XYZ file of C-alpha atoms in Angstrom:
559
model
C 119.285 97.059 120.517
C 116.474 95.327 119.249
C 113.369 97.404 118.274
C 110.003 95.961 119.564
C 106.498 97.031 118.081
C 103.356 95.705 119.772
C 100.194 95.427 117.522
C 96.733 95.011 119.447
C 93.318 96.822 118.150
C 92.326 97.377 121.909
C 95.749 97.946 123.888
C 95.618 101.255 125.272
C 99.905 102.549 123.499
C 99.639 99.468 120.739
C 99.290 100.207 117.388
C 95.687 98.666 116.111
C 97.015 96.527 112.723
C 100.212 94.953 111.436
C 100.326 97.278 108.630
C 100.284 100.085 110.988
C 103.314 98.666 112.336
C 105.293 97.989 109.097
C 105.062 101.537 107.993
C 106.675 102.729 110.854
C 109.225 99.663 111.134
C 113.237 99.550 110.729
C 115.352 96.704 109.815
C 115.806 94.436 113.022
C 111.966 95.423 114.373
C 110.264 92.715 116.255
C 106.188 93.656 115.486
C 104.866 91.251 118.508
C 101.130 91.070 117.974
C 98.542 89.959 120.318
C 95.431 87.661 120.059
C 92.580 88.470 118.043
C 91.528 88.452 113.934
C 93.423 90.446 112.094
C 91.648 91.414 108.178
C 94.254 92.440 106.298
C 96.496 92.136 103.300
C 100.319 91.962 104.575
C 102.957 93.108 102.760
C 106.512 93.242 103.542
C 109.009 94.723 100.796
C 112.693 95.472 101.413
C 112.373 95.194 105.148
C 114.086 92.913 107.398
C 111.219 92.423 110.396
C 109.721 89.941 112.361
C 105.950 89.338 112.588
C 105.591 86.543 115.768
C 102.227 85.922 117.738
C 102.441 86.978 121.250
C 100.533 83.481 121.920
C 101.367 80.987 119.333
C 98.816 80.021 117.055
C 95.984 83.001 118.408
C 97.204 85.573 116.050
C 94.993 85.122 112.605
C 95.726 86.825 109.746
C 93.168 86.694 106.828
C 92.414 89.740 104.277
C 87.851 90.653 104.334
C 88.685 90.397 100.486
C 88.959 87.000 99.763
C 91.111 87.928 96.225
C 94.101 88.739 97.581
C 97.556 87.292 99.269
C 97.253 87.340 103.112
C 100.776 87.652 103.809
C 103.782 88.618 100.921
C 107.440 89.211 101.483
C 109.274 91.001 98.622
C 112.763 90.848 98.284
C 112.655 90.949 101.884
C 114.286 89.315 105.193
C 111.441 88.213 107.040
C 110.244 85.829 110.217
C 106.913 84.562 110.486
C 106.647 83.148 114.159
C 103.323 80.911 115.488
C 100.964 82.939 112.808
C 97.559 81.381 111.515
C 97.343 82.560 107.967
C 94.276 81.554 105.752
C 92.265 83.002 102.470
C 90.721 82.250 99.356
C 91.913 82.930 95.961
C 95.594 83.584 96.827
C 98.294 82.031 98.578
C 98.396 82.556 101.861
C 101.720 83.077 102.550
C 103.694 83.944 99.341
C 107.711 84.631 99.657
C 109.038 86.495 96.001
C 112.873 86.641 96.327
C 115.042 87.526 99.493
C 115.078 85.136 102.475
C 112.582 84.046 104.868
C 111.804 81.932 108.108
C 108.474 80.556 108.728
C 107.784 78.957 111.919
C 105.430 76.975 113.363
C 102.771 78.888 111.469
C 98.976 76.812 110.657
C 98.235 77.785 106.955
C 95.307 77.661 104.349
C 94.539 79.177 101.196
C 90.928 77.209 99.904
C 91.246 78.076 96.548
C 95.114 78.670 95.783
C 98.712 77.786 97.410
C 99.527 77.248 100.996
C 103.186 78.488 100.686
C 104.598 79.633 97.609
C 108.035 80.550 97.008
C 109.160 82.313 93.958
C 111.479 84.395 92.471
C 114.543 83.593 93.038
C 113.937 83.308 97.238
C 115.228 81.000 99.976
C 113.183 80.020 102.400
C 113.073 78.198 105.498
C 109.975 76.383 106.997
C 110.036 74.858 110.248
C 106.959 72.947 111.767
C 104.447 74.104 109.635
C 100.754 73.214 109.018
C 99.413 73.430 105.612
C 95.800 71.893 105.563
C 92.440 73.081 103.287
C 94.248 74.498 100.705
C 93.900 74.107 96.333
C 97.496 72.942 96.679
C 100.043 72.756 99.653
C 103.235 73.936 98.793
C 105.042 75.186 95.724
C 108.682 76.048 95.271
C 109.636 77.400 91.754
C 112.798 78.852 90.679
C 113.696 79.179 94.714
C 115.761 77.340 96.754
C 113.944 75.950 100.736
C 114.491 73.770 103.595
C 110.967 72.490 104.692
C 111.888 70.563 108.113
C 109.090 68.819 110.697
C 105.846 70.328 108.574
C 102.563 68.954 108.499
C 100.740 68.909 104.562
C 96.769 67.310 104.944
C 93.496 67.736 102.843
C 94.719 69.097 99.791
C 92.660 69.156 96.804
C 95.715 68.435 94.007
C 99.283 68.717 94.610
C 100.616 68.377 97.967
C 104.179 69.849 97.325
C 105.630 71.131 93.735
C 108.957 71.440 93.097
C 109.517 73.101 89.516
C 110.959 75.084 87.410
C 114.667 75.404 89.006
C 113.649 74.932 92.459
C 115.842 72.488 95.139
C 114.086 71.728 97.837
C 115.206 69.606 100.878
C 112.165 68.524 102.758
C 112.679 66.344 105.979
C 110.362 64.439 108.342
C 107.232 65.816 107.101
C 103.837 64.326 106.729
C 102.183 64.870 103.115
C 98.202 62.854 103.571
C 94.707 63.117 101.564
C 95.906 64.927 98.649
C 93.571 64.476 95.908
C 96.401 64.207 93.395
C 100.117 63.934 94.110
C 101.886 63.889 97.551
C 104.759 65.579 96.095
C 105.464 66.350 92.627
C 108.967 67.128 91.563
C 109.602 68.457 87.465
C 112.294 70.673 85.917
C 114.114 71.130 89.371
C 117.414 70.972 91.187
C 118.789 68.417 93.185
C 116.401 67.947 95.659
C 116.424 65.841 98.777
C 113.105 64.280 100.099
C 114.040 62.293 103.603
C 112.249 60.179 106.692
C 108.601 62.006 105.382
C 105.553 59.932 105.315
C 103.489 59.922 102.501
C 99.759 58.668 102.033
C 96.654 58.847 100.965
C 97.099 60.483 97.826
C 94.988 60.400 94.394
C 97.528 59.692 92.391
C 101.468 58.853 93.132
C 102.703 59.202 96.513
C 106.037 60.813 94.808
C 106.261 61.614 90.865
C 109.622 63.058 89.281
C 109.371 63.915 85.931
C 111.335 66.474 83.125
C 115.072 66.162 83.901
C 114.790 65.825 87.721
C 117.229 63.418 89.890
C 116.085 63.743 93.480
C 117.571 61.834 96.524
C 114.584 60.274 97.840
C 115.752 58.546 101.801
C 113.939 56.206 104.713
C 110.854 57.413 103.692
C 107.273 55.674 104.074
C 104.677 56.156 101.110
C 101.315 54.109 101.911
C 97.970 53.798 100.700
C 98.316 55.742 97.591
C 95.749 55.199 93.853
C 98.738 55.533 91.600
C 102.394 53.970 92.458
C 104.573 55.203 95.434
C 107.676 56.940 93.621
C 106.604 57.319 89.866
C 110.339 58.501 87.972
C 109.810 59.663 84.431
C 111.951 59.049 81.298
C 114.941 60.524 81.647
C 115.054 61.255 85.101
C 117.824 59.816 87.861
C 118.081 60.202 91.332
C 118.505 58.025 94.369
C 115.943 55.649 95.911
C 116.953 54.950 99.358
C 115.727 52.809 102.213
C 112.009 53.565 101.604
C 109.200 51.132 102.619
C 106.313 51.176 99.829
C 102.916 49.585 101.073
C 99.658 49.029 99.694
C 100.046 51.446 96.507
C 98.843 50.860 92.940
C 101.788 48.105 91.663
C 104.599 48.290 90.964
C 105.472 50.132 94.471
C 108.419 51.925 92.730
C 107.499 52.782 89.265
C 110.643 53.478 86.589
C 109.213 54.651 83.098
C 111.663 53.271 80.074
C 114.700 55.832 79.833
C 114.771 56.381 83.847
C 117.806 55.683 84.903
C 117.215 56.789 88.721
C 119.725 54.188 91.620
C 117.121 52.597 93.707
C 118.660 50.798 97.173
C 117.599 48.896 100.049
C 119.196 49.702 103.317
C 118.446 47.007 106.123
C 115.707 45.403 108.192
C 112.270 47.108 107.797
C 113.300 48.519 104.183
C 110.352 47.737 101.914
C 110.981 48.555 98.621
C 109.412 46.809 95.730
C 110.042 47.481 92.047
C 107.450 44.672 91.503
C 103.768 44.904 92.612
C 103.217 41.253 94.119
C 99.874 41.844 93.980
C 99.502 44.489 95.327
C 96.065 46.390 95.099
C 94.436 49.756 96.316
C 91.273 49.757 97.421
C 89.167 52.980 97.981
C 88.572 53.901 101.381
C 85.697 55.695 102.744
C 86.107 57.996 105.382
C 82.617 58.126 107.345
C 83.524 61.264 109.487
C 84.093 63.363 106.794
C 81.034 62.403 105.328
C 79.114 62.941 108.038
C 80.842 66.716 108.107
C 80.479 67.650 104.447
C 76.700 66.939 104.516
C 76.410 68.931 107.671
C 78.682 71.657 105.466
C 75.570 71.226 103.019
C 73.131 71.500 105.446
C 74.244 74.776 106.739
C 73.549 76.208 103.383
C 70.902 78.534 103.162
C 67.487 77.356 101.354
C 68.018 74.977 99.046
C 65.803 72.665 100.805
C 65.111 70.077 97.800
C 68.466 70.021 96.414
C 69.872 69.162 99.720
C 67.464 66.376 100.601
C 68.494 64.461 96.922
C 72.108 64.895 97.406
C 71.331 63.096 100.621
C 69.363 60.586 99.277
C 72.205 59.981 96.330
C 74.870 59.724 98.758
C 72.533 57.097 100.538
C 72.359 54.983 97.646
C 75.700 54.934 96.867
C 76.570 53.990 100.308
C 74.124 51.214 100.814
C 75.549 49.797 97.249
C 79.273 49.972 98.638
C 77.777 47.892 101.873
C 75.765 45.459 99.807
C 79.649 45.565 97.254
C 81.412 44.340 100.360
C 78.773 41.680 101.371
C 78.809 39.933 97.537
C 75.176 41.182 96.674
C 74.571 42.138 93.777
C 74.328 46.270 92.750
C 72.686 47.671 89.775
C 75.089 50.612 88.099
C 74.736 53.433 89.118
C 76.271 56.990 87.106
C 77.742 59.746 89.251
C 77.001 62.585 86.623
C 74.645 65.166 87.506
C 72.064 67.866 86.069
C 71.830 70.897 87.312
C 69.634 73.504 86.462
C 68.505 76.852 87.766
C 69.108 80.528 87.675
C 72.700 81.952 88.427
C 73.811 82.419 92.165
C 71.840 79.666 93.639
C 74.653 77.782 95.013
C 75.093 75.225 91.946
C 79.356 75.483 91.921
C 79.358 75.405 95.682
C 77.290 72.347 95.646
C 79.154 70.293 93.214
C 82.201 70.724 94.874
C 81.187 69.592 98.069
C 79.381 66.307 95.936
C 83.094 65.843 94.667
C 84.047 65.433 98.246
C 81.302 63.290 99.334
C 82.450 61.255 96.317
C 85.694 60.965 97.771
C 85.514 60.400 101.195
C 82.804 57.727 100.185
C 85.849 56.246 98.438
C 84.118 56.017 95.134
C 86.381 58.566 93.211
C 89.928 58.913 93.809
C 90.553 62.585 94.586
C 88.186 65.477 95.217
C 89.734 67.733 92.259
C 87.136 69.896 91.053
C 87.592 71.347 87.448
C 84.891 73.649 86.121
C 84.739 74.579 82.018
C 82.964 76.371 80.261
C 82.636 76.279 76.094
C 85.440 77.813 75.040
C 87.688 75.196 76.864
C 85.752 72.172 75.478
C 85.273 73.586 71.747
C 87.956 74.261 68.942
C 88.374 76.173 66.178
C 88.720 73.713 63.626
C 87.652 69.923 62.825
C 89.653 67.692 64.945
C 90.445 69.744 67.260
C 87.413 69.916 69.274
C 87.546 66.144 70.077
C 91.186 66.662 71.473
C 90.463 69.658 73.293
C 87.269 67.850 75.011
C 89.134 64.713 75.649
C 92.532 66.823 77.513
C 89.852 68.389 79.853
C 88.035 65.479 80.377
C 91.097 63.550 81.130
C 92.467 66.049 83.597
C 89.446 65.834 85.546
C 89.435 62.178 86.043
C 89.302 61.231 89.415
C 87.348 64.088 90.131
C 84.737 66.311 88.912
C 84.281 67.735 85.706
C 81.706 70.718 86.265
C 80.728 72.179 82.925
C 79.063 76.055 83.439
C 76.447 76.951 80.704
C 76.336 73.629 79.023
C 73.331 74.341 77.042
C 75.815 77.150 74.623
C 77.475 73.484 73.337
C 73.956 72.759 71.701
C 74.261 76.271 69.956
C 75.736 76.813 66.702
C 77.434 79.825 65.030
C 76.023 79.882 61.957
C 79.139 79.087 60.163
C 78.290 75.287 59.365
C 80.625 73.924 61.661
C 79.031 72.658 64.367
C 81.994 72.076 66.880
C 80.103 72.223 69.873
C 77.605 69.270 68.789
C 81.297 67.618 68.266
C 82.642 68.335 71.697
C 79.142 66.788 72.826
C 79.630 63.817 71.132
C 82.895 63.433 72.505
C 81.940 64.012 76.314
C 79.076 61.256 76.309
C 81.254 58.651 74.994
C 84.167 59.560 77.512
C 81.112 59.722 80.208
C 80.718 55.915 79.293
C 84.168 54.425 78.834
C 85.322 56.285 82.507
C 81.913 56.323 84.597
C 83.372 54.925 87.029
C 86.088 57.198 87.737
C 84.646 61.250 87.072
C 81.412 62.715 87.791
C 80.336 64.930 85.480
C 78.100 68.003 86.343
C 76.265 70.001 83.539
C 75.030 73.503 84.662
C 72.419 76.026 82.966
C 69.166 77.926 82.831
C 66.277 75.124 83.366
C 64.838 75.492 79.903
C 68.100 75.826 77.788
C 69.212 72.583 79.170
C 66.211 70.500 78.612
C 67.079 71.442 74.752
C 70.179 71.132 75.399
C 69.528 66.708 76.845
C 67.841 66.561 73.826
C 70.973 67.056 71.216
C 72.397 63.484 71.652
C 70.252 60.312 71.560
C 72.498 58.589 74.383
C 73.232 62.262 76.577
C 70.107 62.641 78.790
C 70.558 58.552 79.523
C 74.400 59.292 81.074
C 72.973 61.437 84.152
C 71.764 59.880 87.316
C 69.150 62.858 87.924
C 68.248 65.982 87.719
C 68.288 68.797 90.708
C 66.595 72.180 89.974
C 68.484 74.852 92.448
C 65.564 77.064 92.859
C 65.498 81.213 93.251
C 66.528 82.669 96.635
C 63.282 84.205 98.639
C 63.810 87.783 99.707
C 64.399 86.526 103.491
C 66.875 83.523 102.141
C 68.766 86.372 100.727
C 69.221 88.731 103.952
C 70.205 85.918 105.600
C 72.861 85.106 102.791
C 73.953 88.676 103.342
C 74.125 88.203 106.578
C 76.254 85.868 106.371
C 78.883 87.596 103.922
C 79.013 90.467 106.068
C 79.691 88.348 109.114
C 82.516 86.389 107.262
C 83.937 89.972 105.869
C 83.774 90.936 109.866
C 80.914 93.668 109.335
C 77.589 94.055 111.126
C 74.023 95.066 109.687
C 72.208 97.427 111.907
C 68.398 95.903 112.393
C 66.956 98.445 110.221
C 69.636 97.547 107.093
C 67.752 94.189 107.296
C 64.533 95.659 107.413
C 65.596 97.402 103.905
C 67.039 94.798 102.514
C 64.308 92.629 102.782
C 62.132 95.375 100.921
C 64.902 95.809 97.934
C 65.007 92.005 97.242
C 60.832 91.707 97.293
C 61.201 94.241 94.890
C 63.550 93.061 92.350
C 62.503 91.970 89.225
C 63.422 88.229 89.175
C 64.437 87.628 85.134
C 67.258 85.619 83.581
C 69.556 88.769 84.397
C 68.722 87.993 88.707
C 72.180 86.889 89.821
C 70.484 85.298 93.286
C 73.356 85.282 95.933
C 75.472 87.545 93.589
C 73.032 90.413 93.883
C 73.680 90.378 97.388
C 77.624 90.449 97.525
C 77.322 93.202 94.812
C 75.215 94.904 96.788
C 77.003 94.528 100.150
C 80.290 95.353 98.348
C 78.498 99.073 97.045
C 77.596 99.821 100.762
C 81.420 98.979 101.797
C 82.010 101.812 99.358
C 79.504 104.004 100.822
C 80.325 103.298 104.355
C 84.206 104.190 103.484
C 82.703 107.906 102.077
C 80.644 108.245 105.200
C 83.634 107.288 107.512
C 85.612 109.156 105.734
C 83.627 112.849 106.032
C 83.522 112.004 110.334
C 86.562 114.685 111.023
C 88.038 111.907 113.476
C 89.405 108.500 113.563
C 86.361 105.890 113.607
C 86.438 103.374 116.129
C 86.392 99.543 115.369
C 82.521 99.235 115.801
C 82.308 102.243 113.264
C 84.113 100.432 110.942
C 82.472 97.258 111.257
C 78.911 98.772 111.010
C 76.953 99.150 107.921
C 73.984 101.461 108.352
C 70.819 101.775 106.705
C 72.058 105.271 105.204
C 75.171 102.874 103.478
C 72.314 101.095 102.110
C 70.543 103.380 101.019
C 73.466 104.888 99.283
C 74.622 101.814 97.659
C 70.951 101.461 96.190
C 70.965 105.077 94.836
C 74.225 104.694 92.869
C 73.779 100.827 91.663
């Protein structure tokens, strides 16, 4: 007989988390978990369970620490029924060996993987939706059936197959991926059929290193690069697809492919010549319209916001006056900013990559951020190859370069390698303004001296934003805020204190703005742990959601 586990935080017999329920689970245990948030980091090892929504698609798991996996199955046999599973830094849902079921599940990871399975696993996913994630889906030395799933708004890769891996992935939608829809190297013998495939930065399908895929009635559109892209020495099958309004050719073979490529009947599109083909960047005014509202939710920032809005309403006007046959002055894409740490400077040049992109002016909203040891080499020559492999992998894109100004310094030595890696970045800045924005980051002094290094640098950025200092209220409201996200509450009184603390700090080069806060916040989560710890009793959910004025005062005392 089937064991059943209910999970609910306020069900009078329930247990309160999932992780509750796995430690007390069998082999063959349903854990059926009701509606509601659930912050925590799953882990299933050795253990054949289920974890299904009571209500599909109300159950949502996603760990208060943004640095870790929200849901991992080792070596386990698992189901994953109608769960929403998001995070940060991690994959979401990451299967290492054994053999697993995911169903119907809505899935993002903003900084990392969707789905990855590794290790030796087999995995089956059935009407998935993988949106908002680094990259969608990844499948390395694993073996998975990915039927009916739904892949959107992915900063790089949509799918990767690698390493091993065979994949069969039916009548699934891969769109807006800021590089490849689905990207296929070093792998098995893979079958892609009937999936529709757009909207992607680069090729709609690219097979490289040894890989022969069976690629059937599928429908790649509106793509920058070709539609199937097959690499020297790679084979495969090339079935019945229709290829429309990619980069040409439609169907690209390298010299040395040697991959079968078929029509099959009426409606069967597939062109091995471009005709003429073109792409032609589309904007995408809704999401626009959302990212600067994203922008405008930030806290302070009040100047910096109002130019990104005015840049992105000069670029827009020029596309309308592009499309009319007026003529438009040039206008660069790169960017100075400068400022004390913590202000927001990453966050906003990420978001201007994606304003970028849904204006249609850069092909992909990668974002790629360097700092001097990835741009500067150890001996001559190899600076300028170093420089120009970053550079090229953020084409399309942005190229955000943290603590530019430490180029301009010098070692001592003689060798001046950073001055070389400068020189190489404002001639690449040149050639390819069109298609990369560059961002330079740093203290406000150190990179005026630092503009002043290279005769042409200074002249490749369209302007300059300075992202000021936080005020002491800007900065209990950005605490606020990370509490709120972590699913904690400050007592009235903490934000009485907290506003005294930050009118007290001493604002130097050492202030880390929005990072003193989440330091700060992150001490009192250690004190409030202590204090709920010494209570003789099990603390109730608003005990562990409050931070008190005594957690503050604690965290203070021992930073």
């Amino acid at each position: 007989m089937t064991r059943t586990l209910l999970v609910s935080p306020d069900q009078p017999g329930a247990l309160p988390t999932i992780g509750d329920a796995l430690s007390v689970a069998d082999n063959g245990t349903v854990i059926s978990i009701a509606p509601g948030q659930y912050p925590e980091h799953v882990v299933i090892k050795h253990l054949n369970v289920t974890l299904a929504a009571r209500e599909p698609g109300t159950v949502v798991i996603e760990p208060a620490a943004g640095d870790r996996a929200a849901v991992v199955c080792l070596a386990s046999e698992s189901i994953l029924d109608g769960l929403v599973v998001r995070t940060v830094a991690h994959p979401a849902i990451h299967v290492r060996g054994g053999r697993v079921r995911v169903s119907n599940c809505t899935v993002s990871a903003r900084f990392s993987d969707g789905i990855a399975i590794t290790d030796g696993a087999t995995a089956e996913v059935a009407g998935a939706k993988i949106t908002d994630s680094q990259r969608g889906l990844i499948v390395e030395d694993a073996d998975g059936t990915f039927d009916r799933c739904e892949i959107r708004n992915i900063v790089d890769d949509g799918i990767i197959v690698r390493l091993g891996a065979r994949a069969t992935i039916r009548a699934s939608t891969v769109t807006d991926c800021g590089f490849r829809g689905i990207y296929m190297y070093q792998a098995g013998n893979s079958v892609v059929e009937r999936c529709d495939i757009a909207q992607c930065g680069d090729s709609g399908v690219s097979v490289a290193d040894q890989t022969s895929p069976v690629i059937t009635q599928c429908w790649i559109h509106d793509t920058q690069g070709a539609g199937i892209n097959v690499g020297r020495g790679c084979g495969g099958v090339i079935e019945g697809c229709r290829v429309e309004n990619t980069a040409p050719p439609g169907v690209l073979l390298a010299d040395g492919a040697h991959a079968e490529v078929r029509e099959a009947g009426p409606g069967s599109i597939t062109q091995l010549v471009g005709a003429g083909q073109t792409k032609e960047n589309r904007s995408d005014p809704e999401r626009v319209e959302q990212l600067l509202a994203d922008l405008e939710e930030m806290i302070g920032l009040d100047v910096v916001k109002h130019e990104v809005r005015a840049l992105i309403d000069e670029i827009q006007v020029n596309e309308w006056r592009r499309n009319e046959g007026l003529s438009v002055s040039a206008v660069s894409n790169h960017l100075v900013f400068t400022g004390a740490p913590g202000t927001g400077k990453t966050t906003v040049a990420r978001t201007y990559g994606q304003l970028l992109k849904a204006l249609g002016i850069l092909p992909n909203g990668r974002f790629k951020e360097v700092s001097r040891r990835d741009l500067v080499g150890q001996y001559v020559g190899h600076t300028a190859e170093k420089a120009a492999s970053v550079f090229d992998e953020a084409r399309g894109g942005v190229l955000f370069i943290d603590e530019a100004y430490t180029l301009a310094r010098t070692s001592g030595s003689g060798a001046d390698f950073g001055q070389e890696a400068i020189d190489t970045l404002v001639k690449l800045m040149e050639d390819h303004r069109d298609d990369i924005a560059v961002i330079v980051a740093g203290y406000t002094d150190e990179m005026a001296k630092f503009l002043d290094v290279n005769p042409g640098l200074a002249s490749r950025f369209a302007r300059t934003m300075e992202f000021e200092n936080y005020t002491p209220e800007q900065l209990v409201k950005i605490s606020d805020r990370i509490a709120n996200n972590d699913d904690y509450e400050l007592a009235d009184d903490v934000e009485l204190g907290l506003l005294e603390w930050f009118a007290q700090m001493k604002k130097d080069e050492s202030f880390g703005n929005a990072r003193e806060a989440r330091k700060l916040l992150e001490r009192m989560r250690k004190s409030q742990s202590t204090r709920l710890r010494s209570l003789g009793r099990r603390p109730t959910r608003d005990d562990l959601r409050n931070l008190t004025l005594d957690d503050l005062l604690d965290a203070i005392r021992t930073g």
